[in-house]
CSV table of C-alpha atoms and ligand atoms in Angstrom, one decimal:
chain,number,residue,atom,x,y,z
A,174,UNK,CA,-12.8,-29.4,6.5
A,175,UNK,CA,-13.6,-32.7,8.0
A,176,UNK,CA,-10.4,-34.6,8.9
A,177,UNK,CA,-10.6,-38.0,10.5
A,178,UNK,CA,-14.2,-38.5,9.3
A,179,UNK,CA,-15.5,-35.9,11.7
A,180,UNK,CA,-16.8,-32.5,10.9
A,181,UNK,CA,-15.7,-29.7,13.3
A,182,UNK,CA,-19.1,-29.6,14.9
A,183,UNK,CA,-19.0,-33.4,15.5
A,184,UNK,CA,-15.5,-33.1,17.0
A,185,UNK,CA,-16.6,-30.3,19.4
A,186,UNK,CA,-19.6,-32.4,20.4
A,187,UNK,CA,-17.3,-35.4,21.0
A,188,UNK,CA,-15.4,-33.2,23.5
A,189,UNK,CA,-18.8,-32.1,24.9
A,190,UNK,CA,-19.9,-35.7,25.4
A,191,UNK,CA,-16.7,-36.6,27.2
A,192,UNK,CA,-17.1,-33.7,29.6
A,193,UNK,CA,-20.9,-34.3,30.0
A,194,UNK,CA,-20.2,-37.8,31.2
A,195,UNK,CA,-17.8,-36.5,33.8
A,196,UNK,CA,-20.6,-34.3,35.3
A,197,UNK,CA,-23.3,-36.9,34.7
A,198,UNK,CA,-25.4,-34.6,32.4
A,199,UNK,CA,-28.8,-36.1,31.6
A,200,UNK,CA,-29.8,-37.1,28.0
A,201,UNK,CA,-32.4,-34.3,27.6
A,202,UNK,CA,-29.9,-31.6,28.4
A,203,UNK,CA,-27.3,-33.2,26.1
A,204,UNK,CA,-29.7,-33.1,23.2
A,205,UNK,CA,-30.4,-29.3,23.8
A,206,UNK,CA,-26.7,-28.5,24.1
A,207,UNK,CA,-25.4,-30.5,21.2
A,208,UNK,CA,-27.7,-28.7,18.7
A,209,UNK,CA,-28.0,-25.1,17.8
A,210,UNK,CA,-30.9,-22.7,18.6
A,211,UNK,CA,-31.0,-20.8,15.3
A,212,UNK,CA,-29.1,-20.9,12.0
A,213,UNK,CA,-29.3,-18.2,9.3
A,214,UNK,CA,-27.9,-18.7,5.8
A,215,UNK,CA,-28.1,-15.6,3.8
A,216,UNK,CA,-27.4,-14.7,0.2
A,217,UNK,CA,-24.9,-11.8,-0.2
A,218,UNK,CA,-24.7,-10.3,-3.7
A,219,UNK,CA,-21.6,-8.2,-4.0
A,220,UNK,CA,-21.0,-5.8,-7.0
A,221,UNK,CA,-17.2,-5.9,-7.7
A,222,UNK,CA,-15.3,-2.8,-8.6
A,223,UNK,CA,-15.1,-4.0,-12.2
A,224,UNK,CA,-18.9,-4.2,-12.5
A,225,UNK,CA,-19.2,-8.0,-12.2
A,226,UNK,CA,-21.5,-9.6,-9.6
A,227,UNK,CA,-20.5,-12.2,-7.1
A,228,UNK,CA,-23.1,-14.0,-5.0
A,229,UNK,CA,-21.5,-15.0,-1.7
A,230,UNK,CA,-23.1,-17.1,1.1
A,231,UNK,CA,-23.1,-15.8,4.6
A,232,UNK,CA,-24.0,-17.6,7.9
A,233,UNK,CA,-24.9,-16.7,11.5
A,234,UNK,CA,-25.4,-19.5,13.9
A,235,UNK,CA,-26.7,-18.9,17.5
A,236,UNK,CA,-25.9,-21.9,19.6
A,237,UNK,CA,-27.2,-21.2,23.1
A,238,UNK,CA,-28.3,-18.0,24.7
A,239,UNK,CA,-29.3,-19.1,28.2
A,240,UNK,CA,-26.6,-17.0,30.0
A,241,UNK,CA,-26.9,-13.8,27.9
A,242,UNK,CA,-27.0,-12.3,24.5
A,243,UNK,CA,-25.4,-14.5,21.8
A,244,UNK,CA,-21.8,-13.5,21.2
A,245,UNK,CA,-19.2,-14.5,18.6
A,246,UNK,CA,-17.0,-13.4,15.8
A,247,UNK,CA,-17.4,-13.2,12.0
A,248,UNK,CA,-14.9,-14.9,9.8
A,249,UNK,CA,-14.3,-14.3,6.1
A,250,UNK,CA,-12.7,-17.5,4.6
A,251,UNK,CA,-13.3,-19.7,1.5
A,252,UNK,CA,-13.8,-22.7,3.8
A,253,UNK,CA,-16.5,-21.1,5.9
A,254,UNK,CA,-19.6,-23.2,5.9
A,255,UNK,CA,-22.6,-23.9,8.1
A,256,UNK,CA,-21.0,-26.9,9.9
A,257,UNK,CA,-17.8,-25.0,10.7
A,258,UNK,CA,-19.8,-22.0,11.9
A,259,UNK,CA,-22.0,-24.3,14.1
A,260,UNK,CA,-18.8,-25.7,15.7
A,261,UNK,CA,-17.4,-22.3,16.4
A,262,UNK,CA,-20.7,-21.0,17.8
A,263,UNK,CA,-20.9,-23.9,20.2
A,264,UNK,CA,-17.3,-23.3,21.3
A,265,UNK,CA,-18.3,-19.7,22.1
A,266,UNK,CA,-21.1,-21.0,24.4
A,267,UNK,CA,-18.6,-23.1,26.4
A,268,UNK,CA,-16.0,-20.3,26.4
A,269,UNK,CA,-18.3,-17.5,27.6
A,270,UNK,CA,-19.6,-19.8,30.4
A,271,UNK,CA,-16.1,-20.9,31.4
A,272,UNK,CA,-14.9,-17.3,31.6
A,273,UNK,CA,-18.2,-16.4,33.4
A,274,UNK,CA,-19.0,-13.5,31.1
A,275,UNK,CA,-22.8,-13.0,30.6
A,276,UNK,CA,-23.1,-14.1,27.0
A,277,UNK,CA,-24.2,-17.1,25.0
A,278,UNK,CA,-22.5,-18.5,22.0
A,279,UNK,CA,-22.7,-17.6,18.3
A,280,UNK,CA,-20.5,-17.3,15.2
A,281,UNK,CA,-20.8,-15.9,11.7
A,282,UNK,CA,-19.0,-16.3,8.5
A,283,UNK,CA,-19.0,-15.6,4.8
A,284,UNK,CA,-17.5,-18.0,2.3
A,285,UNK,CA,-15.2,-15.8,0.3
A,286,UNK,CA,-11.5,-15.2,-0.1
A,287,UNK,CA,-11.1,-11.6,1.2
A,288,UNK,CA,-7.5,-11.5,0.0
A,289,UNK,CA,-8.9,-11.3,-3.5
A,290,UNK,CA,-11.2,-8.4,-2.7
A,291,UNK,CA,-10.7,-4.6,-2.6
A,292,UNK,CA,-11.6,-2.6,0.5
A,293,UNK,CA,-14.7,-1.1,-1.2
A,294,UNK,CA,-15.9,-4.6,-2.2
A,295,UNK,CA,-15.3,-5.8,1.4
A,296,UNK,CA,-17.3,-2.9,2.7
A,297,UNK,CA,-20.2,-3.5,0.4
A,298,UNK,CA,-20.2,-7.2,1.3
A,299,UNK,CA,-20.1,-6.4,5.1
A,300,UNK,CA,-23.0,-4.0,4.9
A,301,UNK,CA,-25.1,-6.4,2.9
A,302,UNK,CA,-24.3,-9.2,5.4
A,303,UNK,CA,-25.2,-6.9,8.4
A,304,UNK,CA,-28.6,-6.0,6.7
A,305,UNK,CA,-29.2,-9.7,5.9
A,306,UNK,CA,-28.9,-10.8,9.6
A,307,UNK,CA,-30.1,-7.6,11.2
A,308,UNK,CA,-33.4,-9.2,12.3
A,309,UNK,CA,-31.7,-11.7,14.6
A,310,UNK,CA,-29.0,-9.5,16.1
A,311,UNK,CA,-29.1,-6.6,18.6
A,312,UNK,CA,-27.2,-5.1,21.5
A,313,UNK,CA,-29.1,-7.4,23.9
A,314,UNK,CA,-29.7,-10.2,21.3
A,315,UNK,CA,-26.5,-11.1,19.4
A,316,UNK,CA,-23.3,-9.1,19.2
A,317,UNK,CA,-20.7,-9.9,16.5
A,318,UNK,CA,-16.9,-9.3,16.7
A,319,UNK,CA,-13.9,-9.7,14.5
A,320,UNK,CA,-12.4,-13.2,13.7
A,321,UNK,CA,-10.2,-14.5,10.9
A,322,UNK,CA,-9.8,-12.0,8.1
A,323,UNK,CA,-12.1,-9.4,9.7
A,324,UNK,CA,-10.9,-6.4,11.8
A,325,UNK,CA,-11.9,-3.1,13.4
A,326,UNK,CA,-12.8,-1.6,10.0
A,327,UNK,CA,-15.2,-4.5,9.3
A,328,UNK,CA,-16.8,-3.9,12.6
A,329,UNK,CA,-17.2,-0.1,11.9
A,330,UNK,CA,-19.0,-0.8,8.6
A,331,UNK,CA,-21.2,-3.4,10.3
A,332,UNK,CA,-22.1,-1.0,13.1
A,333,UNK,CA,-22.9,1.8,10.6
A,334,UNK,CA,-25.1,-0.5,8.5
A,335,UNK,CA,-27.0,-1.6,11.6
A,336,UNK,CA,-27.2,1.9,13.2
A,337,UNK,CA,-28.7,3.3,9.9
A,338,UNK,CA,-31.7,1.1,10.6
A,339,UNK,CA,-31.9,1.0,14.4
A,340,UNK,CA,-30.3,4.3,15.5
A,341,UNK,CA,-26.8,4.8,17.0
A,342,UNK,CA,-25.8,1.4,18.4
A,343,UNK,CA,-22.1,1.1,19.3
A,344,UNK,CA,-22.9,-2.0,21.4
A,345,UNK,CA,-24.0,-4.0,18.4
A,346,UNK,CA,-20.4,-5.1,17.7
A,347,UNK,CA,-17.2,-5.3,19.6
A,348,UNK,CA,-13.6,-4.9,18.3
A,349,UNK,CA,-14.5,-1.5,16.9
A,350,UNK,CA,-12.1,1.3,16.2
A,351,UNK,CA,-11.4,3.4,19.3
A,352,UNK,CA,-12.8,6.5,17.7
A,353,UNK,CA,-16.3,5.1,17.5
A,354,UNK,CA,-16.6,3.4,20.9
A,355,UNK,CA,-13.9,0.7,20.7
A,356,UNK,CA,-12.0,-0.2,23.8
A,357,UNK,CA,-8.2,0.5,24.1
A,358,UNK,CA,-6.6,-2.9,24.6
A,359,UNK,CA,-9.3,-4.9,22.9
A,360,UNK,CA,-7.2,-5.4,19.7
A,361,UNK,CA,-4.4,-7.1,21.6
A,362,UNK,CA,-6.7,-8.8,24.1
A,363,UNK,CA,-6.8,-12.3,22.6
A,364,UNK,CA,-3.0,-12.5,22.3
A,365,UNK,CA,-2.5,-11.0,25.7
A,366,UNK,CA,-5.0,-13.4,27.2
A,367,UNK,CA,-3.1,-16.3,25.6
A,368,UNK,CA,0.0,-15.2,27.4
A,369,UNK,CA,-1.8,-14.6,30.7
A,370,UNK,CA,-2.8,-18.3,30.5
A,371,UNK,CA,0.7,-19.4,29.5
A,372,UNK,CA,2.0,-17.5,32.5
A,373,UNK,CA,-0.4,-19.1,34.9
A,374,UNK,CA,0.5,-22.6,33.5
A,375,UNK,CA,4.2,-21.7,33.8
A,376,UNK,CA,3.8,-20.6,37.4
A,377,UNK,CA,2.0,-23.8,38.3
A,378,UNK,CA,4.6,-26.0,36.5
A,379,UNK,CA,7.6,-24.0,37.6
A,380,UNK,CA,8.6,-23.1,34.1
A,381,UNK,CA,10.6,-19.9,33.7
A,382,UNK,CA,9.3,-17.9,30.8
A,383,UNK,CA,12.6,-16.0,30.5
A,384,UNK,CA,14.5,-17.8,27.8
A,385,UNK,CA,11.6,-20.2,27.1
A,386,UNK,CA,11.4,-21.2,23.4
A,387,UNK,CA,8.0,-20.7,21.7
A,388,UNK,CA,6.7,-21.4,18.2
A,389,UNK,CA,3.7,-19.5,16.9
A,390,UNK,CA,1.7,-20.6,13.8
A,391,UNK,CA,-0.2,-17.6,12.3
A,392,UNK,CA,0.9,-14.0,12.8
A,393,UNK,CA,-2.4,-12.1,12.5
A,394,UNK,CA,-4.3,-10.5,15.3
A,395,UNK,CA,-3.9,-13.3,17.8
A,396,UNK,CA,-0.5,-14.7,16.9
A,397,UNK,CA,1.3,-11.3,16.6
A,398,UNK,CA,0.1,-10.0,19.9
A,399,UNK,CA,0.8,-13.3,21.6
A,400,UNK,CA,4.3,-13.1,20.3
A,401,UNK,CA,4.8,-9.6,21.4
A,402,UNK,CA,3.5,-10.3,25.0
A,403,UNK,CA,5.6,-13.5,25.2
A,404,UNK,CA,8.7,-11.6,24.1
A,405,UNK,CA,8.1,-8.9,26.8
A,406,UNK,CA,8.2,-11.7,29.4
A,407,UNK,CA,11.5,-12.9,28.1
A,408,UNK,CA,10.4,-15.8,26.0
A,409,UNK,CA,12.3,-16.6,22.8
A,410,UNK,CA,10.2,-16.7,19.7
A,411,UNK,CA,12.1,-19.4,17.7
A,412,UNK,CA,9.6,-19.9,14.8
A,413,UNK,CA,6.6,-18.1,13.3
A,414,UNK,CA,4.5,-18.6,10.2
A,415,UNK,CA,1.7,-17.0,8.1
A,416,UNK,CA,-0.3,-18.3,5.1
A,417,UNK,CA,2.7,-17.8,2.8
A,418,UNK,CA,5.4,-19.7,4.8
A,419,UNK,CA,7.4,-20.1,8.0
A,420,UNK,CA,10.8,-18.9,9.4
A,421,UNK,CA,12.9,-20.0,12.3
A,422,UNK,CA,15.9,-18.9,14.4
A,423,UNK,CA,16.9,-20.7,17.5
A,424,UNK,CA,18.3,-17.6,19.0
A,425,UNK,CA,15.0,-15.7,18.6
A,426,UNK,CA,13.2,-13.6,16.0
A,427,UNK,CA,12.6,-9.9,16.5
A,428,UNK,CA,8.8,-9.6,17.0
A,429,UNK,CA,8.7,-5.8,16.6
A,430,UNK,CA,10.3,-6.2,13.2
A,431,UNK,CA,7.9,-8.9,12.2
A,432,UNK,CA,4.9,-6.8,13.3
A,433,UNK,CA,6.1,-3.9,11.3
A,434,UNK,CA,6.5,-6.1,8.2
A,435,UNK,CA,3.0,-7.6,8.5
A,436,UNK,CA,1.4,-4.3,9.3
A,437,UNK,CA,2.9,-2.8,6.1
A,438,UNK,CA,1.2,-5.7,4.2
A,439,UNK,CA,4.4,-7.9,4.0
A,440,UNK,CA,4.9,-11.5,4.6
A,441,UNK,CA,6.7,-13.3,7.4
A,442,UNK,CA,9.3,-14.5,4.9
A,443,UNK,CA,10.3,-10.9,4.1
A,444,UNK,CA,12.0,-10.8,7.6
A,445,UNK,CA,15.5,-9.3,7.0
A,446,UNK,CA,17.2,-10.7,10.2
A,447,UNK,CA,19.0,-14.1,10.5
A,448,UNK,CA,16.6,-16.9,9.8
A,449,UNK,CA,16.0,-20.2,7.9
A,450,UNK,CA,12.7,-20.7,6.0
A,451,UNK,CA,10.7,-23.8,6.4
A,452,UNK,CA,7.2,-25.1,5.6
A,453,UNK,CA,4.3,-24.6,7.8
A,454,UNK,CA,4.2,-28.4,8.5
A,455,UNK,CA,7.9,-28.3,9.6
A,456,UNK,CA,7.2,-25.3,11.9
A,457,UNK,CA,4.8,-27.4,13.9
A,458,UNK,CA,7.5,-30.0,14.5
A,459,UNK,CA,10.1,-27.6,15.9
A,460,UNK,CA,11.5,-28.3,19.4
A,461,UNK,CA,10.0,-25.7,21.9
A,462,UNK,CA,8.3,-25.5,25.2
A,463,UNK,CA,5.1,-23.9,24.0
A,464,UNK,CA,3.6,-24.5,20.6
A,465,UNK,CA,0.9,-21.9,19.9
A,466,UNK,CA,-1.3,-22.6,16.9
A,467,UNK,CA,-2.9,-19.2,16.1
A,468,UNK,CA,-4.2,-19.7,12.5
A,469,UNK,CA,-6.7,-22.3,11.3
A,470,UNK,CA,-8.7,-25.3,12.4
A,471,UNK,CA,-7.3,-28.9,12.4
A,472,UNK,CA,-3.6,-28.0,12.1
A,473,UNK,CA,-2.6,-30.7,14.6
A,474,UNK,CA,-4.0,-34.1,13.6
A,475,UNK,CA,-3.4,-37.8,13.7
A,476,UNK,CA,-0.8,-37.6,10.9
A,477,UNK,CA,1.5,-35.0,12.5
A,478,UNK,CA,0.8,-35.1,16.3
A,479,UNK,CA,3.5,-37.8,16.7
A,480,UNK,CA,6.2,-35.4,15.3
A,481,UNK,CA,5.3,-32.5,17.6
A,482,UNK,CA,8.2,-31.8,19.9
A,483,UNK,CA,6.6,-29.1,22.1
A,484,UNK,CA,6.0,-29.8,25.8
A,485,UNK,CA,2.7,-27.8,25.8
A,486,UNK,CA,0.2,-26.9,23.0
A,487,UNK,CA,-1.6,-23.7,23.6
A,488,UNK,CA,-4.7,-23.4,21.4
A,489,UNK,CA,-4.8,-19.8,20.5
A,490,UNK,CA,-6.8,-20.7,17.3
A,491,UNK,CA,-10.2,-22.3,17.6
A,492,UNK,CA,-10.3,-26.1,17.1
A,493,UNK,CA,-6.6,-26.4,15.9
A,494,UNK,CA,-6.3,-30.0,17.4
A,495,UNK,CA,-8.4,-32.9,16.1
A,496,UNK,CA,-9.6,-35.6,18.6
A,497,UNK,CA,-6.9,-38.1,17.2
A,498,UNK,CA,-4.1,-35.6,17.9
A,499,UNK,CA,-5.6,-34.9,21.3
A,500,UNK,CA,-5.3,-38.6,22.2
A,501,UNK,CA,-1.7,-38.8,20.9
A,502,UNK,CA,-0.8,-35.7,22.9
A,503,UNK,CA,-2.4,-37.2,26.0
A,504,UNK,CA,-0.5,-40.5,25.5
A,505,UNK,CA,2.8,-38.6,25.0
A,506,UNK,CA,2.3,-36.5,28.1
A,507,UNK,CA,1.9,-33.2,26.1
A,508,UNK,CA,-0.5,-30.9,27.8
A,509,UNK,CA,-3.1,-29.1,25.7
A,510,UNK,CA,-4.4,-25.8,27.0
A,511,UNK,CA,-7.8,-25.8,25.2
A,512,UNK,CA,-9.1,-23.1,22.8
A,513,UNK,CA,-12.1,-22.2,25.0
A,514,UNK,CA,-9.6,-21.2,27.7
A,515,UNK,CA,-6.5,-20.1,25.8
A,516,UNK,CA,-8.2,-17.7,23.4
A,517,UNK,CA,-11.0,-16.4,25.6
A,518,UNK,CA,-9.2,-13.1,26.1
A,519,UNK,CA,-11.0,-11.9,22.9
A,520,UNK,CA,-14.5,-12.4,24.2
A,521,UNK,CA,-13.6,-11.3,27.7
A,522,UNK,CA,-12.2,-8.0,26.2
A,523,UNK,CA,-15.3,-7.8,24.1
A,524,UNK,CA,-17.4,-8.0,27.3
A,525,UNK,CA,-15.6,-5.1,28.7
A,526,UNK,CA,-16.0,-3.1,25.5
A,527,UNK,CA,-19.8,-3.9,25.4
A,528,UNK,CA,-20.1,-2.8,29.0
A,529,UNK,CA,-18.4,0.4,28.2
A,530,UNK,CA,-20.8,0.9,25.3
A,531,UNK,CA,-24.0,0.3,27.1
A,532,UNK,CA,-22.9,2.4,30.1
A,533,UNK,CA,-21.3,5.1,27.9
A,534,UNK,CA,-18.5,5.1,30.4
A,535,UNK,CA,-14.8,4.8,29.3
A,536,UNK,CA,-12.5,2.2,30.6
A,537,UNK,CA,-8.8,3.2,30.7
A,538,UNK,CA,-6.5,0.5,29.2
A,539,UNK,CA,-4.9,-0.2,32.7
A,540,UNK,CA,-8.3,-1.1,34.1
A,541,UNK,CA,-9.0,-3.2,31.0
A,542,UNK,CA,-5.8,-5.2,31.1
A,543,UNK,CA,-6.0,-5.7,34.9
A,544,UNK,CA,-9.6,-7.1,34.6
A,545,UNK,CA,-8.5,-9.3,31.6
A,546,UNK,CA,-5.7,-10.8,33.7
A,547,UNK,CA,-8.1,-11.5,36.6
A,548,UNK,CA,-10.7,-13.2,34.4
A,549,UNK,CA,-8.1,-15.3,32.5
A,550,UNK,CA,-6.1,-16.5,35.6
A,551,UNK,CA,-9.3,-17.3,37.4
A,552,UNK,CA,-10.5,-19.4,34.5
A,553,UNK,CA,-7.1,-21.2,34.2
A,554,UNK,CA,-7.0,-21.9,38.0
A,555,UNK,CA,-10.6,-23.3,38.0
A,556,UNK,CA,-9.8,-25.5,35.0
A,557,UNK,CA,-6.5,-26.8,36.4
A,558,UNK,CA,-8.1,-27.5,39.8
A,559,UNK,CA,-11.0,-29.4,38.2
A,560,UNK,CA,-8.7,-31.4,36.0
A,561,UNK,CA,-6.6,-32.4,39.1
A,562,UNK,CA,-9.6,-33.1,41.2
A,563,UNK,CA,-11.3,-35.3,38.6
A,564,UNK,CA,-8.2,-36.8,36.9
A,565,UNK,CA,-9.2,-35.5,33.5
A,566,UNK,CA,-7.6,-33.3,30.8
A,567,UNK,CA,-7.6,-29.5,30.8
A,568,UNK,CA,-10.0,-29.7,27.8
A,569,UNK,CA,-12.4,-32.0,29.6
A,570,UNK,CA,-12.3,-29.8,32.7
A,571,UNK,CA,-12.8,-26.5,30.7
A,572,UNK,CA,-15.8,-28.0,28.9
A,573,UNK,CA,-17.3,-29.5,32.1
A,574,UNK,CA,-17.2,-26.2,33.9
A,575,UNK,CA,-18.8,-24.4,31.0
A,576,UNK,CA,-21.4,-27.0,30.4
A,577,UNK,CA,-22.4,-27.1,34.0
A,578,UNK,CA,-23.0,-23.3,34.1
A,579,UNK,CA,-25.0,-23.3,30.8
A,580,UNK,CA,-27.1,-26.3,31.9
A,581,UNK,CA,-27.9,-24.6,35.2
A,582,UNK,CA,-29.0,-21.4,33.3
A,583,UNK,CA,-31.2,-23.5,30.9
A,584,UNK,CA,-32.9,-25.2,33.9
A,585,UNK,CA,-33.3,-22.0,36.0
A,586,UNK,CA,-34.9,-20.2,33.1
A,587,UNK,CA,-37.4,-23.1,32.6
A,588,UNK,CA,-36.4,-23.5,29.0
A,589,UNK,CA,-37.1,-27.2,29.1
B,603,NAD,P1,-6.1,-13.2,11.4
B,603,NAD,O1,-6.8,-13.2,10.1
B,603,NAD,O2,-5.8,-11.9,12.0
B,603,NAD,O3,-4.7,-14.0,11.2
B,603,NAD,C1,-4.7,-15.3,10.8
B,603,NAD,C2,-3.2,-15.6,10.6
B,603,NAD,O4,-3.1,-17.0,10.1
B,603,NAD,C3,-2.5,-14.8,9.5
B,603,NAD,O5,-1.2,-14.5,9.8
B,603,NAD,C4,-2.5,-15.7,8.3
B,603,NAD,O6,-1.5,-15.4,7.3
B,603,NAD,C5,-2.2,-17.0,9.0
B,603,NAD,N1,-2.6,-18.2,8.2
B,603,NAD,C6,-3.6,-18.4,7.4
B,603,NAD,N2,-3.5,-19.6,6.8
B,603,NAD,C7,-2.4,-20.2,7.3
B,603,NAD,C8,-1.8,-21.5,7.1
B,603,NAD,N3,-2.3,-22.4,6.3
B,603,NAD,N4,-0.6,-21.7,7.8
B,603,NAD,C9,-0.1,-20.8,8.7
B,603,NAD,N5,-0.7,-19.6,8.9
B,603,NAD,C10,-1.8,-19.3,8.2
B,603,NAD,O7,-7.0,-14.1,12.3
B,603,NAD,P2,-7.0,-14.0,13.9
B,603,NAD,O8,-8.1,-13.1,14.3
B,603,NAD,O9,-5.7,-13.9,14.4
B,603,NAD,O10,-7.6,-15.5,14.2
B,603,NAD,C11,-6.7,-16.6,14.3
B,603,NAD,C12,-7.4,-17.8,15.1
B,603,NAD,O11,-7.7,-17.3,16.4
B,603,NAD,C13,-8.7,-18.3,14.5
B,603,NAD,O12,-8.9,-19.6,14.8
B,603,NAD,C14,-9.7,-17.5,15.3
B,603,NAD,O13,-11.0,-18.1,15.3
B,603,NAD,C15,-9.1,-17.5,16.6
B,603,NAD,N6,-9.6,-16.4,17.5
B,603,NAD,C16,-9.5,-15.1,17.2
B,603,NAD,C17,-9.9,-14.1,18.1
B,603,NAD,C18,-9.8,-12.6,17.8
B,603,NAD,O14,-10.1,-11.8,18.7
B,603,NAD,N7,-9.3,-12.2,16.6
B,603,NAD,C19,-10.5,-14.5,19.3
B,603,NAD,C20,-10.5,-15.8,19.6
B,603,NAD,C21,-10.1,-16.8,18.7
């Protein structure tokens, strides 16, 4: 998508430029960091179960690897294209640097509608994609993970296809099933990380999470675990949505019930408890303290930001807020906790899983969750302190911290 005349990559680079000006980054470094290192576009023929052939297009973009192996998820979505994947890859560079995990930034995608495909078709497609990009990935080169419409099974097929060529390589992907080297806690890590950041924000702004109304758009991996963790802390989930629709109840929705429905393949609107149905657009305009977009890009934009009634937007999804919406939120005094901070629990958990794999040493879930909290809170506090010190937004602060670290690594390695 390209709302407001900007592609997603241009929008991310606009955020980059704002932050780069705050830290006086020179022009040469700006031109290195606003372009990508390597881009792969690969043909993926998929034989469907009915014998027909579909030729899908797959992508892998490696944005910057100065701080470590490239790292980033793989998304299956009809709108996936090279420009979107570039944007998401660059966000990964700033995110891994902000969290101070030793990775660079990458992203992958295949332009298909996985909801129209069977499990066998998805497996054949994933294996072909893994083979198609195998020459540019590796345990110390580039490590994929799940993203939208991909999950632990996708990672298992990917790892198997890669390991068939290269030998047993659990560290080639993160977000794997536990039985083949996955990490207990990783599945919930992005949603839990979102709530660790919400908690840190609430502590700083003296907001009591008990009884605090929250709205969550998207109830997949990120949205559902964020809802669960928020509910554990006493927050009231007053509205949720998925791709089929949205529901609300001011007194609160039962998250465990919603999770059970979605896990069984149902829709949010199948919820049996008290609720009203509404459109996804209306959901974003519900009164609440925290609005958590956890679905797609560009959901909050110049045409709806004025109607948002939340006090804080927490970007669990990547690039859910366009630059025009960002400006409207700033004018209206609505804080935005940016994606590269809010959803960084995923890549941080992936770092712990990768460490486990290369050391062949298990991490109990308690150690995993404790370390995740330390990393998320540390990144939040650094971002908030920078924003206060320089009088800038949380997004500008988060980008500035990440950019400074990457630029330093580029210089130290003598890349330019
Ligand atoms: P997912 O596929 O598990 O879930 C996506 C959810 O969004 C589903 O509930 C789907 O029904 C819903 N959805 C789709 N279209 C929608 C629409 N038009 N309106 C409302 N809801 C809609 O995906 P996920 O892994 O939870 O990823 C969600 C977002 O979080 C993406 O932006 C992704 O890049 C980001 N993210 C994911 C991870 C991770 O670890 N999975 C990590 C960091 C960031």
